[in-house]
Short mmCIF file of C-alpha atoms in Angstrom, two decimals:
data_model
loop_
_atom_site.label_atom_id
_atom_site.label_comp_id
_atom_site.label_asym_id
_atom_site.label_seq_id
_atom_site.Cartn_x
_atom_site.Cartn_y
_atom_site.Cartn_z
CA MET A 65 0.00 0.00 0.00
CA SER A 66 1.58 3.29 -1.03
CA GLU A 67 1.56 6.25 1.34
CA HIS A 68 -0.54 8.57 -0.81
CA ASP A 69 -3.28 5.95 -0.95
CA LYS A 70 -4.05 6.47 2.71
CA GLY A 71 -5.65 9.74 2.03
CA HIS A 72 -6.00 13.03 3.65
CA ILE A 73 -6.60 13.47 7.38
CA ILE A 74 -9.45 15.88 8.00
CA GLY A 75 -8.99 17.97 11.13
CA TYR A 76 -11.63 17.92 13.87
CA PRO A 77 -12.39 21.67 13.54
CA VAL A 78 -13.35 21.17 9.87
CA LEU A 79 -15.62 18.26 10.74
CA ILE A 80 -17.26 20.19 13.58
CA ALA A 81 -17.76 23.22 11.29
CA VAL A 82 -19.54 21.02 8.75
CA TRP A 83 -21.70 19.52 11.51
CA LEU A 84 -22.66 23.03 12.70
CA ALA A 85 -23.51 24.03 9.13
CA LEU A 86 -25.71 20.94 8.84
CA LEU A 87 -27.52 21.84 12.07
CA ILE A 88 -28.08 25.43 10.91
CA LEU A 89 -29.40 24.21 7.55
CA THR A 90 -31.74 21.82 9.37
CA ALA A 91 -33.08 24.73 11.43
CA ILE A 92 -33.56 26.77 8.24
CA THR A 93 -35.43 23.97 6.51
CA VAL A 94 -37.75 23.49 9.51
CA ALA A 95 -38.38 27.25 9.68
CA ALA A 96 -38.94 27.56 5.93
CA ALA A 97 -41.55 24.79 6.04
CA GLN A 98 -43.67 26.85 8.47
CA ILE A 99 -44.10 29.57 5.83
CA ASP A 100 -46.70 28.67 3.21
CA LEU A 101 -45.06 29.16 -0.18
CA GLY A 102 -47.31 26.74 -2.01
CA GLU A 103 -45.46 24.68 -4.61
CA LEU A 104 -42.23 26.44 -3.73
CA ASN A 105 -42.04 24.78 -0.28
CA ILE A 106 -40.99 21.45 -1.74
CA TRP A 107 -38.31 23.06 -3.93
CA VAL A 108 -36.87 25.01 -1.00
CA ALA A 109 -36.76 21.81 1.06
CA LEU A 110 -35.10 19.86 -1.77
CA GLY A 111 -32.61 22.68 -2.38
CA ILE A 112 -31.54 22.78 1.27
CA ALA A 113 -31.37 18.97 1.39
CA SER A 114 -29.09 19.04 -1.67
CA VAL A 115 -26.75 21.53 -0.01
CA LYS A 116 -26.69 19.38 3.13
CA SER A 117 -25.92 16.21 1.19
CA SER A 118 -23.17 17.96 -0.79
CA LEU A 119 -21.52 18.86 2.52
CA VAL A 120 -21.82 15.29 3.81
CA ILE A 121 -20.48 13.77 0.58
CA ALA A 122 -17.66 16.29 0.10
CA VAL A 123 -16.28 16.36 3.64
CA PHE A 124 -17.68 13.55 5.82
CA MET A 125 -17.38 11.04 2.97
CA HIS A 126 -13.99 12.48 1.88
CA MET A 127 -15.15 12.89 -1.73
CA LYS A 128 -13.36 16.23 -1.98
CA TYR A 129 -10.06 14.48 -1.29
CA GLU A 130 -10.59 11.41 -3.48
CA LYS A 131 -9.09 10.74 -6.89
CA PRO A 132 -10.98 12.18 -9.91
CA LEU A 133 -12.14 8.65 -10.78
CA PHE A 134 -14.37 8.64 -7.69
CA GLN A 135 -15.83 12.00 -8.58
CA VAL A 136 -16.59 10.86 -12.12
CA PHE A 137 -18.34 7.77 -10.74
CA LEU A 138 -20.42 9.92 -8.41
CA LEU A 139 -21.37 12.22 -11.27
CA VAL A 140 -22.48 9.26 -13.42
CA ALA A 141 -24.56 7.87 -10.54
CA LEU A 142 -26.24 11.23 -9.89
CA LEU A 143 -26.89 11.75 -13.62
CA THR A 144 -28.49 8.30 -13.81
CA LEU A 145 -30.71 9.16 -10.87
CA ALA A 146 -31.58 12.54 -12.42
CA ILE A 147 -32.55 10.80 -15.69
CA PHE A 148 -34.75 8.31 -13.80
CA ILE A 149 -36.49 11.08 -11.89
CA GLY A 150 -36.59 13.59 -14.75
CA PHE A 151 -38.02 11.23 -17.37
CA THR A 152 -40.59 9.85 -14.94
CA PHE A 153 -41.88 13.35 -14.31
CA PHE A 154 -41.92 14.28 -18.00
CA ASP A 155 -44.36 11.41 -18.30
CA VAL A 156 -46.35 12.03 -15.12
CA LEU A 157 -46.74 15.79 -15.40
CA TYR A 158 -47.41 16.14 -19.14
CA ARG A 159 -49.41 13.02 -19.82
CA MET B 263 4.21 -13.83 2.98
CA THR B 264 4.50 -11.11 5.59
CA GLU B 265 3.30 -8.29 3.34
CA GLN B 266 -0.33 -8.76 2.40
CA HIS B 267 -1.41 -6.97 -0.74
CA LYS B 268 -4.20 -4.50 -0.15
CA ASP B 269 -5.92 -2.55 -2.86
CA TYR B 270 -7.07 0.50 -0.98
CA THR B 271 -8.56 2.33 -3.95
CA GLY B 272 -10.30 -0.81 -5.19
CA ALA B 273 -11.85 -1.44 -1.78
CA LYS B 274 -13.24 2.06 -1.53
CA LEU B 275 -14.39 2.19 -5.14
CA GLY B 276 -16.28 -1.06 -4.58
CA MET B 277 -17.99 0.44 -1.56
CA TRP B 278 -18.99 3.52 -3.54
CA LEU B 279 -20.42 1.35 -6.32
CA PHE B 280 -22.53 -0.43 -3.73
CA LEU B 281 -23.67 2.93 -2.33
CA PHE B 282 -24.76 3.98 -5.84
CA THR B 283 -27.06 0.96 -6.04
CA GLU B 284 -28.49 2.03 -2.68
CA LEU B 285 -29.01 5.51 -4.07
CA ILE B 286 -30.97 4.08 -7.00
CA LEU B 287 -32.99 1.87 -4.62
CA PHE B 288 -34.08 4.78 -2.43
CA GLY B 289 -34.34 6.98 -5.55
CA GLY B 290 -37.10 4.65 -6.71
CA LEU B 291 -38.98 5.17 -3.47
CA PHE B 292 -38.64 8.94 -3.79
CA ILE B 293 -39.98 8.73 -7.36
CA LEU B 294 -43.02 6.87 -6.00
CA TYR B 295 -43.42 9.61 -3.41
CA GLY B 296 -43.28 12.32 -6.10
CA VAL B 297 -45.69 10.59 -8.46
CA TYR B 298 -48.26 9.87 -5.75
CA LEU B 299 -47.89 13.34 -4.26
CA ASN B 300 -48.80 14.63 -7.70
CA ARG B 301 -51.81 12.30 -7.88
CA TYR B 302 -53.12 12.69 -4.30
CA PRO B 303 -51.89 16.11 -3.08
CA GLN B 304 -54.73 16.57 -0.55
CA GLU B 305 -54.41 13.12 1.01
CA PHE B 306 -50.64 13.49 1.25
CA ILE B 307 -51.06 16.78 3.11
CA THR B 308 -53.53 15.16 5.52
CA GLY B 309 -51.20 12.18 5.99
CA GLY B 310 -48.07 14.29 6.41
CA GLY B 311 -49.89 16.41 9.00
CA GLU B 312 -50.21 13.27 11.16
CA LEU B 313 -46.44 12.83 11.35
CA ASN B 314 -44.68 14.24 14.38
CA VAL B 315 -42.05 16.85 13.45
CA TRP B 316 -40.40 16.41 16.88
CA PHE B 317 -39.69 12.73 16.29
CA GLY B 318 -38.42 13.47 12.78
CA GLY B 319 -36.41 16.52 13.83
CA GLY B 320 -34.97 14.78 16.89
CA ASN B 321 -33.84 11.86 14.77
CA THR B 322 -32.31 14.30 12.27
CA LEU B 323 -30.13 15.74 15.05
CA VAL B 324 -29.19 12.24 16.20
CA LEU B 325 -28.16 11.12 12.70
CA LEU B 326 -26.25 14.29 11.81
CA THR B 327 -24.31 14.05 15.08
CA SER B 328 -23.60 10.36 14.57
CA SER B 329 -22.23 11.20 11.12
CA LEU B 330 -19.88 13.67 12.80
CA THR B 331 -18.64 11.11 15.35
CA VAL B 332 -17.99 8.44 12.73
CA ALA B 333 -16.11 10.95 10.55
CA MET B 334 -14.07 11.99 13.59
CA SER B 335 -13.33 8.35 14.42
CA ILE B 336 -11.56 8.00 11.05
CA SER B 337 -9.43 11.09 11.67
CA ALA B 338 -8.63 9.77 15.16
CA LEU B 339 -7.47 6.41 13.81
CA GLN B 340 -5.43 8.05 11.03
CA ARG B 341 -3.64 9.97 13.76
CA GLY B 342 -3.05 6.73 15.65
CA ASN B 343 -5.42 7.50 18.52
CA ARG B 344 -7.11 4.13 18.80
CA SER B 345 -8.88 4.61 22.12
CA LEU B 346 -10.50 7.87 20.94
CA CYS B 347 -11.55 6.10 17.75
CA VAL B 348 -13.24 3.33 19.76
CA LYS B 349 -14.99 5.88 22.00
CA LEU B 350 -16.30 7.79 18.99
CA LEU B 351 -17.54 4.55 17.41
CA VAL B 352 -19.32 3.59 20.64
CA ALA B 353 -20.98 7.04 20.62
CA THR B 354 -22.04 6.51 16.99
CA ILE B 355 -23.54 3.09 17.78
CA ALA B 356 -25.34 4.55 20.81
CA MET B 357 -26.91 7.21 18.56
CA ALA B 358 -27.93 4.57 16.03
CA LEU B 359 -29.76 2.76 18.81
CA LEU B 360 -31.29 6.03 20.05
CA PHE B 361 -32.60 6.61 16.53
CA LEU B 362 -34.23 3.17 16.54
CA VAL B 363 -35.74 3.72 20.01
CA ASN B 364 -37.26 6.99 18.74
CA LYS B 365 -38.55 5.17 15.68
CA TYR B 366 -40.08 2.50 17.91
CA PHE B 367 -42.02 5.10 19.91
CA GLU B 368 -43.04 6.95 16.75
CA TRP B 369 -44.34 3.82 15.03
CA SER B 370 -46.01 2.56 18.23
CA ALA B 371 -47.96 5.81 18.55
CA LYS B 372 -49.06 5.55 14.90
CA ILE B 373 -50.06 1.90 15.19
CA HIS B 374 -51.88 2.69 18.44
CA HIS B 375 -53.93 5.27 16.53
CA GLY B 376 -54.86 2.61 14.00
CA ILE B 377 -52.45 3.79 11.30
CA TYR B 378 -50.54 0.85 9.90
CA PRO B 379 -50.43 -0.90 6.52
CA GLY B 380 -53.72 -2.68 5.95
CA ALA B 381 -55.43 -0.99 8.92
CA PRO B 382 -59.26 -0.90 8.66
CA SER B 383 -59.35 2.87 9.14
CA LEU B 384 -56.99 3.32 6.18
CA GLN B 385 -58.85 0.84 3.98
CA GLU B 386 -62.11 2.69 4.53
CA GLY B 387 -60.51 6.09 3.96
CA PRO B 388 -59.50 7.67 0.67
CA PRO B 389 -56.98 5.62 -1.35
CA GLY B 390 -54.39 8.42 -1.30
CA GLU B 391 -54.06 8.20 2.47
CA SER B 392 -53.32 4.47 2.54
CA VAL B 393 -50.80 5.06 -0.28
CA PHE B 394 -49.15 7.78 1.80
CA PHE B 395 -48.85 5.67 4.92
CA GLY B 396 -47.84 2.61 2.91
CA LEU B 397 -44.97 4.60 1.42
CA TYR B 398 -44.16 6.12 4.82
CA TYR B 399 -43.83 2.70 6.45
CA LEU B 400 -41.92 1.24 3.49
CA THR B 401 -39.43 4.12 3.17
CA THR B 402 -38.80 4.75 6.87
CA GLY B 403 -38.82 0.99 7.49
CA LEU B 404 -36.20 0.31 4.82
CA HIS B 405 -34.20 3.23 6.17
CA GLY B 406 -34.57 1.91 9.72
CA LEU B 407 -33.31 -1.47 8.55
CA HIS B 408 -30.24 0.31 7.17
CA VAL B 409 -29.73 1.98 10.55
CA LEU B 410 -29.88 -1.44 12.23
CA ILE B 411 -27.42 -2.97 9.74
CA GLY B 412 -25.18 0.10 10.02
CA ALA B 413 -25.12 -0.23 13.82
CA GLY B 414 -24.16 -3.90 13.42
CA ILE B 415 -21.35 -3.11 10.97
CA LEU B 416 -20.03 -0.30 13.18
CA THR B 417 -20.04 -2.63 16.19
CA TRP B 418 -18.04 -5.20 14.23
CA VAL B 419 -15.52 -2.56 13.09
CA MET B 420 -15.30 -1.16 16.62
CA PHE B 421 -14.11 -4.59 17.83
CA LEU B 422 -11.63 -4.78 14.92
CA VAL B 423 -10.22 -1.39 15.91
CA ARG B 424 -10.05 -2.42 19.57
CA SER B 425 -8.12 -5.57 18.73
CA GLY B 426 -5.81 -3.59 16.44
CA LYS B 427 -6.76 -5.48 13.26
CA VAL B 428 -7.99 -2.19 11.87
CA ASN B 429 -5.38 0.45 12.70
CA GLY B 430 -3.75 3.68 11.58
CA ASP B 431 -2.00 1.91 8.69
CA ASP B 432 -4.90 -0.23 7.53
CA PHE B 433 -8.27 1.36 8.09
CA VAL B 434 -10.19 0.92 4.85
CA THR B 435 -12.71 -1.29 6.70
CA LEU B 436 -13.50 1.59 9.04
CA GLU B 437 -13.70 4.05 6.14
CA ASN B 438 -16.12 1.83 4.24
CA ALA B 439 -18.26 1.29 7.32
CA GLY B 440 -18.26 5.07 7.75
CA LEU B 441 -19.32 5.54 4.13
CA TYR B 442 -22.27 3.21 4.70
CA TRP B 443 -23.22 5.14 7.80
CA HIS B 444 -23.08 8.49 5.95
CA LEU B 445 -25.36 7.07 3.24
CA VAL B 446 -27.94 6.31 5.94
CA ASP B 447 -27.63 9.95 7.00
CA LEU B 448 -27.90 11.20 3.39
CA ILE B 449 -31.16 9.35 2.82
CA TRP B 450 -32.61 10.75 6.02
CA ILE B 451 -31.60 14.28 4.91
CA PHE B 452 -34.13 13.91 2.06
CA LEU B 453 -36.65 11.73 3.84
CA PHE B 454 -37.15 14.10 6.77
CA PRO B 455 -38.24 17.25 4.89
CA LEU B 456 -40.28 15.33 2.31
CA TYR B 457 -42.35 13.35 4.82
CA TYR B 458 -42.32 15.47 7.97
CA LEU B 459 -42.01 19.07 6.81
CA VAL B 460 -43.32 20.09 3.41
CA LEU B 461 -46.71 18.36 3.55
#
């Protein structure tokens, strides 16, 4: 096993900062849901959830420090999921 | 014979590939949610109103914090601090169990009120409501199963760390277990607002 394979050590302050950001975003999403924005509520919730998951994937799951191959794989997986969801809704919403 | 070959990148890439299949699995359940929300908006709002934001929110805090402790346990092991790593893993496992205890009380209250798959009150009600609660039990149940499995895997890795089999030079098992645990958190990040908040 070569040394550079072992990866990057993330310091505790960084991890705690991400955790705090996640807590703040959770508070924002709970607060935003109390305001009636109609259709927009679901998009706000999904937007905040996407920011939260980017933080978890990038830092907690070390994706930011992985080789580009990992990031390409993630992109392909997310694109596949987006195609599944997108095409289903083209059908459902405009039938 | 002394040096065992380990493919660190391969091990982690394999774990990520598995996580992508999990993403597609839960993605399917979220598609069902979206399609049925579009078909039965009123019944979904009524159903979502029955869910307790405090249970959902409390479990969100528990999972986010457990994600922090498992991420910290990896940093601790990389720095060679094995006993801190074990303590952080024990904390993570404790939070996984706390999540399940919360879930137990949440589901018990629902079932006590006659809301469970196939319940007479749901069968007599509008079809959208039984679809909502069917999806709620399926999605949170499958997620809960992942929490249970994750707690089991973390317990196993915690013993490996304690015995020194997983250590500062060879910790891909801990990293992969951590990745699985973060996936459980990721799914909850979407599940919580969609079921407990926006409806």
